[in-house]
């Protein structure tokens, strides 16, 4: 399905507190760009870091039938494979 926006959404980059509050008080949607660049996670989390820190931890892995999003019988168990656990490094290495 293709949709088109009838209105544009304001984008702001690294707003000051006052700029943020001014837009927020208007009650309209806006997108903030560049915020995650300041997070420690953005700066420090690399593939090797995550593998070293999380490599042997068990993580939940859920898979779905390839037609899951094309069929609206989501409540049916036929389209959902129950969660399994896998070591992070195995999951990560197969999906990177």
C-alpha positions as a Markdown table, in Angstrom:
| # | Residue | x | y | z |
|---|---|---|---|---|
| 1 | Unk | 0.0 | 0.0 | 0.0 |
| 2 | Unk | 1.3 | 3.4 | -0.9 |
| 3 | Unk | 0.3 | 6.5 | 1.1 |
| 4 | Unk | 1.1 | 10.1 | 0.6 |
| 5 | Unk | 1.3 | 12.7 | 3.3 |
| 6 | Unk | -1.1 | 15.6 | 2.9 |
| 7 | Unk | 0.8 | 17.8 | 5.4 |
| 8 | Unk | 4.5 | 18.2 | 6.0 |
| 9 | Unk | 6.1 | 17.5 | 9.3 |
| 10 | Unk | 8.6 | 20.0 | 10.8 |
| 11 | Unk | 12.1 | 18.6 | 11.2 |
| 12 | Unk | 14.5 | 20.2 | 13.7 |
| 13 | Unk | 18.1 | 19.3 | 14.4 |
| 14 | Unk | 19.5 | 19.4 | 17.9 |
| 15 | Unk | 17.0 | 21.9 | 19.3 |
| 16 | Unk | 17.6 | 23.9 | 22.4 |
| 17 | Unk | 15.2 | 23.3 | 25.3 |
| 18 | Unk | 13.3 | 26.4 | 24.4 |
| 19 | Unk | 13.0 | 25.4 | 20.7 |
| 20 | Unk | 11.7 | 22.0 | 21.8 |
| 21 | Unk | 9.2 | 23.5 | 24.2 |
| 22 | Unk | 7.9 | 26.0 | 21.6 |
| 23 | Unk | 7.2 | 23.2 | 19.1 |
| 24 | Unk | 5.8 | 20.9 | 21.7 |
| 25 | Unk | 3.3 | 23.5 | 23.0 |
| 26 | Unk | 1.9 | 23.8 | 19.5 |
| 27 | Unk | 0.6 | 20.2 | 19.8 |
| 28 | Unk | 1.7 | 19.2 | 16.3 |
| 29 | Unk | 4.0 | 16.4 | 15.3 |
| 30 | Unk | 7.7 | 17.1 | 14.7 |
| 31 | Unk | 10.8 | 15.1 | 14.1 |
| 32 | Unk | 14.0 | 15.7 | 16.0 |
| 33 | Unk | 17.2 | 14.8 | 14.0 |
| 34 | Unk | 20.7 | 14.3 | 15.4 |
| 35 | Unk | 19.7 | 13.5 | 19.0 |
| 36 | Unk | 21.0 | 9.9 | 19.1 |
| 37 | Unk | 24.4 | 11.2 | 17.9 |
| 38 | Unk | 24.9 | 12.5 | 21.4 |
| 39 | Unk | 24.1 | 9.2 | 23.2 |
| 40 | Unk | 27.0 | 7.1 | 24.6 |
| 41 | Unk | 25.4 | 4.0 | 23.0 |
| 42 | Unk | 25.6 | 5.7 | 19.6 |
| 43 | Unk | 29.3 | 6.5 | 20.1 |
| 44 | Unk | 30.4 | 3.3 | 21.8 |
| 45 | Unk | 28.3 | 0.4 | 20.6 |
| 46 | Unk | 30.0 | -1.3 | 17.7 |
| 47 | Unk | 29.5 | -4.8 | 16.4 |
| 48 | Unk | 32.6 | -6.0 | 18.2 |
| 49 | Unk | 31.6 | -4.3 | 21.4 |
| 50 | Unk | 28.2 | -5.9 | 21.4 |
| 51 | Unk | 29.6 | -9.3 | 20.6 |
| 52 | Unk | 32.2 | -9.0 | 23.4 |
| 53 | Unk | 29.7 | -7.8 | 26.0 |
| 54 | Unk | 26.6 | -9.9 | 25.0 |
| 55 | Unk | 28.2 | -12.8 | 23.1 |
| 56 | Unk | 27.1 | -15.6 | 25.4 |
| 57 | Unk | 23.9 | -14.1 | 26.7 |
| 58 | Unk | 20.7 | -15.8 | 25.7 |
| 59 | Unk | 18.3 | -13.5 | 23.8 |
| 60 | Unk | 14.8 | -14.2 | 22.7 |
| 61 | Unk | 14.3 | -14.8 | 19.0 |
| 62 | Unk | 10.9 | -14.8 | 17.4 |
| 63 | Unk | 10.3 | -15.7 | 13.8 |
| 64 | Unk | 7.2 | -15.4 | 11.7 |
| 65 | Unk | 5.8 | -17.0 | 8.6 |
| 66 | Unk | 7.0 | -15.0 | 5.5 |
| 67 | Unk | 3.4 | -14.2 | 4.7 |
| 68 | Unk | 2.6 | -12.9 | 8.2 |
| 69 | Unk | 2.1 | -9.3 | 7.2 |
| 70 | Unk | 0.2 | -10.2 | 4.1 |
| 71 | Unk | -2.5 | -12.1 | 6.1 |
| 72 | Unk | -4.7 | -10.6 | 8.7 |
| 73 | Unk | -5.3 | -13.8 | 10.7 |
| 74 | Unk | -2.7 | -12.6 | 13.3 |
| 75 | Unk | -4.5 | -14.4 | 16.1 |
| 76 | Unk | -3.9 | -17.8 | 14.4 |
| 77 | Unk | -1.0 | -19.7 | 15.8 |
| 78 | Unk | -0.1 | -20.8 | 12.2 |
| 79 | Unk | 1.6 | -17.5 | 11.5 |
| 80 | Unk | 3.6 | -17.2 | 14.7 |
| 81 | Unk | 6.5 | -19.4 | 15.7 |
| 82 | Unk | 6.9 | -19.4 | 19.4 |
| 83 | Unk | 9.9 | -17.6 | 20.9 |
| 84 | Unk | 13.2 | -19.5 | 21.2 |
| 85 | Unk | 16.4 | -18.5 | 22.9 |
| 86 | Unk | 19.7 | -18.3 | 21.2 |
| 87 | Unk | 23.1 | -17.0 | 22.2 |
| 88 | Unk | 23.6 | -13.3 | 21.1 |
| 89 | Unk | 26.7 | -14.0 | 19.1 |
| 90 | Unk | 25.0 | -16.8 | 17.1 |
| 91 | Unk | 22.0 | -14.6 | 16.4 |
| 92 | Unk | 24.1 | -11.6 | 15.6 |
| 93 | Unk | 26.6 | -13.3 | 13.3 |
| 94 | Unk | 23.8 | -14.9 | 11.2 |
| 95 | Unk | 22.0 | -11.5 | 10.8 |
| 96 | Unk | 24.8 | -9.0 | 10.3 |
